Amino acid sequence: MTEAEDRKPRSDEARYDPEITSEFAVPAGVAVPEGGGESESTSEFTVPEGLVAPQPVSGGAEGSAFSTPSAYSADDAPAAFTPASGFPTVSLVKDAPWQDRMRTMLRMPVTERPAPEPVQKAEEGGPAVPRVLDLTLRIGELLLAGGEGAEDVEAAMFAVCRSYGLDRCEPTVTFTLLSISYQPSLVDDPVTASRTVRRRGTDYTRLAAVFRLVDDLIDPETHVSLEEAYRRLAVIRRNRHPYPGWALTAASGLLAGAASVLVGGDFLVFVAAAVGAMLGDRLAWLCAGRGLPEFYQFMTAAMPPAAIGIAFSLAHVDVAASAVVTGGLFALLPGRALVASVQDGLTGFYITASARLLEVMYFFVGIVIGVLTVLYFGVKLGGRLNPDVALDVSKRPLIQIAASMVLSLTFAVLLQQERSTVLAVTLNGGVAWSVYGAMHYAGGISPVASTAMAAGLVGLFGQLLSRYRFASALPYTTAAIGPLLPGSATYFGLLSMAQNEVDKGLVSLAKAASLAMAIAIGVNLGSEISRLTLRVGSAGKRRAAKRTRGF
């Protein structure tokens, strides 16, 4: 058989072989081009005919995505896209608190972050990446569930990863989801893990313990292994609250009573507001035990103080019934969630900020429904509550300052703060109300500007105290803004709406919203000013303090 006959198809089935009848096969009757029939490159990156391909730069490997382009020359470089003034250089101060250093590196691109220090906590063969990521997510979950801001949670997660040598990691925090991704190198596959926050609870003692754990992990002189970190984290999760349930109920009553005195009430009003708040707290506990959502808990807790105020009005008792209702509202206003939501928005976490603002709105709507329901039926029964009568709060400055300090103290107990922080936050709350009263009542400045200035000082002092103690700033700021919460404006707005004066009610509620935003923005601004201008605490001072305390 000749060679031509051997290349000839031997059956009809062979004629339909896909290798022979492929669309890339040369059609019959067309001459095969030179080069053995191999396809030539027709890519748009091929050098056109008539042009000479540039010669590769010596020492560089052609075809690599990370090698210097072959046509590039430093002498004949095109116009640079970098501004003439250059990009601002981000400086990392080594003796700054770890929160500031981690926050600064998080705002850098991954390729520009400095490499971590030599890892001393990692076992032989390198750190166990999945376990480090799991520990990081568990720590972030406790911080986010405790009310910490999204940026501070990311900074803590980033600090834990870097303490075990994982520098190319990207933590992501939203309202209910935590995720972290680690890529060992540019050519390795990333490792990603996530965790969902199912339950939230206010416990600043646990929050402070988690911060101490992160502080020890990031300290180069403290060698905390993975097993030790897991053990300490388990102890933190098992720790009981520092205050029993009856103490929380009593603190809720004292908070409402102090708030009623703060807005002009007397001793009888103090007792009535305290009783109403404690009844509301017990009803909220009952709803929580039945598994009802927090919306219904807030709605139920808002009813007893309003009912007691209506009862005083129907009985024609000569007391400031409006102060009773206002005091009850102070114990329910979600100031902590509001401050955290505005802080997330100002730091660029818009999804988390929107979710937290929506949560605040739902809580507020629950309070509105509870109070409006009682006020509506009270007005129908003949209760006389005049929304035009403003509460007299400017004639007893010493009593007001004392009431504001009691309010801050009881608020700190409700937030489950450590006993060592209660005194500082109590003094901070007294300073906040003193500044507000001096500016608004004595100086005649608008309440929004006065509230913002007082809240700014709260944020500044809280940040200073947190840096001195190397802890979170939330325990030192959240309770101190209690006296500034817009309880009276909220109540008078709801009362006007219950009496069909919708326009006046909306104006009063808009004022309450403005005061709430002024509080949140002031606290955040004070904290940022302290970070930018003050260097409180250093690594050397911290280590000496740790040895003194016996750690």
XYZ file of N, CA and C in Angstrom, residues 138-241:
312
model
N -13.775 34.075 66.392
C -14.435 33.977 67.696
C -14.235 35.256 68.505
N -13.038 35.817 68.439
C -12.778 37.080 69.135
C -13.602 38.206 68.512
N -13.633 38.263 67.181
C -14.439 39.282 66.521
C -15.916 39.150 66.821
N -16.397 37.914 66.962
C -17.816 37.699 67.273
C -18.166 38.281 68.636
N -17.324 38.050 69.643
C -17.601 38.588 70.971
C -17.583 40.114 70.963
N -16.648 40.704 70.216
C -16.573 42.167 70.171
C -17.782 42.760 69.459
N -18.166 42.181 68.317
C -19.303 42.724 67.566
C -20.606 42.523 68.330
N -20.778 41.370 68.976
C -21.989 41.131 69.753
C -22.066 42.040 70.971
N -20.919 42.485 71.473
C -20.901 43.387 72.623
C -21.131 44.832 72.285
N -21.277 45.174 70.989
C -21.567 46.544 70.605
C -20.386 47.334 70.106
N -19.231 46.711 69.905
C -18.054 47.427 69.430
C -18.252 47.852 67.982
N -17.630 48.968 67.593
C -17.730 49.466 66.230
C -17.061 48.530 65.238
N -17.513 48.584 63.980
C -17.010 47.656 62.963
C -15.523 47.847 62.719
N -15.043 49.092 62.700
C -13.617 49.310 62.440
C -12.761 48.782 63.586
N -13.213 48.948 64.820
C -12.455 48.420 65.954
C -12.458 46.894 65.962
N -13.557 46.277 65.521
C -13.590 44.817 65.418
C -12.605 44.353 64.352
N -12.571 45.018 63.205
C -11.600 44.647 62.170
C -10.169 44.835 62.649
N -9.927 45.918 63.396
C -8.571 46.149 63.910
C -8.157 45.039 64.869
N -9.070 44.602 65.731
C -8.750 43.512 66.656
C -8.500 42.206 65.909
N -9.313 41.900 64.902
C -9.113 40.679 64.121
C -7.781 40.725 63.377
N -7.457 41.867 62.823
C -6.191 42.014 62.107
C -5.012 41.870 63.068
N -5.166 42.387 64.289
C -4.089 42.270 65.275
C -3.855 40.816 65.664
N -4.920 40.037 65.819
C -4.756 38.625 66.175
C -4.033 37.878 65.064
N -4.406 38.119 63.819
C -3.744 37.434 62.700
C -2.271 37.798 62.618
N -1.955 39.067 62.753
C -0.556 39.480 62.663
C 0.265 38.967 63.834
N -0.363 38.782 64.991
C 0.387 38.276 66.132
C 0.855 36.851 65.904
N 0.195 36.109 65.004
C 0.613 34.752 64.659
C 1.251 34.675 63.282
N 1.665 35.813 62.733
C 2.445 35.829 61.503
C 1.643 35.834 60.224
N 0.321 35.973 60.267
C -0.494 36.009 59.046
C -0.678 37.467 58.648
N 0.207 37.945 57.761
C 0.178 39.363 57.422
C -0.736 39.659 56.242
N -0.878 38.733 55.290
C -1.698 38.991 54.098
C -3.135 38.518 54.380
N -3.798 39.193 55.304
C -5.160 38.821 55.657
C -6.069 40.033 55.514
N -7.323 39.778 55.220
C -8.314 40.823 55.017
C -9.566 40.488 55.825
N -9.760 41.115 56.990
C -11.006 40.900 57.741
C -12.127 41.771 57.188
N -13.328 41.271 57.243
C -14.515 41.993 56.787
C -15.605 41.837 57.838
N -16.203 42.963 58.227
C -17.218 42.976 59.272
C -18.459 43.664 58.747
N -19.593 43.007 58.848
C -20.884 43.632 58.615
C -21.723 43.484 59.877
N -22.997 43.775 59.778
C -23.839 43.822 60.978
C -23.957 42.468 61.656
N -24.076 41.410 60.886
C -24.236 40.076 61.466
C -23.221 39.063 60.947
N -22.349 39.441 60.030
C -21.433 38.485 59.400
C -19.998 38.940 59.568
N -19.148 37.989 59.972
C -17.704 38.201 60.067
C -17.029 37.232 59.109
N -16.074 37.728 58.361
C -15.302 36.864 57.480
C -13.865 37.352 57.446
N -12.973 36.430 57.149
C -11.555 36.768 57.046
C -10.926 35.877 55.987
N -10.058 36.463 55.197
C -9.385 35.759 54.113
C -7.884 35.945 54.262
N -7.159 34.840 54.113
C -5.698 34.867 54.218
C -5.102 34.222 52.974
N -4.187 34.939 52.336
C -3.500 34.433 51.154
C -2.009 34.374 51.449
N -1.418 33.170 51.511
C 0.001 33.070 51.886
C 0.918 33.830 50.941
N 0.630 33.780 49.642
C 1.459 34.477 48.662
C 0.600 34.753 47.440
N 1.202 35.398 46.454
C 0.453 35.765 45.260
C 0.079 34.570 44.410
N 0.736 33.457 44.591
C 0.473 32.286 43.757
C -0.271 31.186 44.509
N -0.518 31.371 45.812
C -1.221 30.361 46.598
C -2.709 30.693 46.676
N -3.488 29.659 46.872
C -4.929 29.848 47.017
C -5.238 30.465 48.380
N -6.186 31.403 48.430
C -6.543 32.001 49.721
C -7.361 31.041 50.579
N -7.270 31.254 51.889
C -8.057 30.502 52.860
C -9.054 31.474 53.482
N -10.338 31.153 53.390
C -11.394 32.054 53.840
C -12.284 31.342 54.845
N -12.660 32.057 55.897
C -13.570 31.535 56.917
C -14.531 32.647 57.303
N -15.704 32.258 57.758
C -16.727 33.240 58.132
C -17.485 32.743 59.358
N -18.169 33.691 59.998
C -18.939 33.367 61.198
C -20.094 34.364 61.304
N -21.242 33.886 61.743
C -22.435 34.712 61.846
C -22.738 35.002 63.310
N -23.045 36.260 63.609
C -23.419 36.670 64.958
C -24.917 36.470 65.114
N -25.304 35.483 65.897
C -26.715 35.151 66.058
C -27.365 35.881 67.224
N -26.598 36.202 68.227
C -27.182 36.765 69.438
C -26.317 37.902 69.941
N -26.964 38.972 70.365
C -26.255 40.139 70.877
C -26.613 40.334 72.342
N -25.644 40.771 73.082
C -25.880 41.031 74.504
C -24.890 42.065 75.004
N -25.392 42.972 75.843
C -24.554 44.043 76.363
C -23.842 43.562 77.616
N -22.533 43.400 77.535
C -21.719 42.996 78.667
C -20.333 43.589 78.457
N -20.119 44.764 79.016
C -18.842 45.446 78.819
C -17.726 44.817 79.633
N -18.047 44.027 80.656
C -17.001 43.283 81.371
C -16.371 42.248 80.451
N -17.190 41.532 79.712
C -16.679 40.567 78.749
C -15.917 41.281 77.634
N -16.405 42.439 77.217
C -15.719 43.206 76.172
C -14.320 43.613 76.629
N -14.205 44.068 77.864
C -12.891 44.451 78.386
C -11.958 43.255 78.480
N -12.491 42.083 78.858
C -11.657 40.883 78.938
C -11.145 40.473 77.560
N -11.966 40.597 76.534
C -11.514 40.276 75.179
C -10.421 41.245 74.739
N -10.555 42.520 75.075
C -9.521 43.487 74.721
C -8.203 43.163 75.425
N -8.272 42.708 76.662
C -7.038 42.331 77.349
C -6.391 41.123 76.680
N -7.202 40.201 76.195
C -6.649 39.049 75.489
C -5.948 39.480 74.205
N -6.584 40.334 73.430
C -5.955 40.831 72.198
C -4.698 41.625 72.531
N -4.755 42.382 73.614
C -3.589 43.158 74.034
C -2.410 42.258 74.349
N -2.647 41.135 74.999
C -1.575 40.192 75.300
C -1.085 39.467 74.050
N -1.983 39.204 73.109
C -1.568 38.539 71.879
C -0.642 39.416 71.049
N -0.908 40.709 71.021
C -0.115 41.604 70.175
C 1.180 42.039 70.856
N 1.288 41.820 72.170
C 2.484 42.220 72.901
C 3.626 41.264 72.573
N 4.778 41.756 72.057
C 5.882 40.847 71.712
C 6.525 40.179 72.919
N 6.340 40.739 74.121
C 6.942 40.132 75.304
C 6.059 39.068 75.943
N 4.812 38.991 75.526
C 3.895 37.997 76.083
C 3.695 36.897 75.063
N 4.106 35.699 75.390
C 4.016 34.572 74.471
C 2.749 33.763 74.793
N 1.714 33.993 74.020
C 0.439 33.305 74.216
C 0.259 32.334 73.056
N 0.252 31.061 73.358
C 0.071 30.060 72.319
C -1.397 29.987 71.912
N -1.660 29.232 70.848
C -3.038 29.065 70.393
C -3.887 28.367 71.444
N -3.334 27.340 72.076
C -4.085 26.614 73.088
C -4.410 27.507 74.278
N -3.443 28.330 74.695
C -3.689 29.244 75.809
C -4.728 30.298 75.424
N -4.660 30.789 74.185
C -5.646 31.780 73.736
C -7.052 31.185 73.709
N -7.170 29.943 73.229
C -8.481 29.282 73.228
C -8.982 29.076 74.657
N -8.090 28.713 75.562
C -8.504 28.492 76.945
C -9.011 29.783 77.569
N -8.287 30.877 77.384
C -8.714 32.153 77.940
C -10.015 32.629 77.311
N -10.190 32.378 76.013
C -11.434 32.770 75.355
C -12.615 31.974 75.897
N -12.409 30.698 76.175
C -13.480 29.886 76.755
C -13.846 30.381 78.156
N -12.851 30.788 78.940
C -13.129 31.336 80.270
C -13.933 32.626 80.159
N -13.592 33.463 79.181
C -14.325 34.720 78.990
C -15.784 34.455 78.636
N -16.024 33.460 77.791
C -17.392 33.164 77.385
C -18.206 32.569 78.535
N -17.551 31.851 79.433
C -18.268 31.217 80.537
C -18.482 32.144 81.720
N -17.779 33.264 81.754
C -17.892 34.163 82.899
C -19.319 34.680 83.049
N -19.780 34.735 84.276
C -21.114 35.253 84.548
C -21.087 36.774 84.579
N -22.247 37.370 84.426
C -22.346 38.825 84.495
C -21.960 39.311 85.895
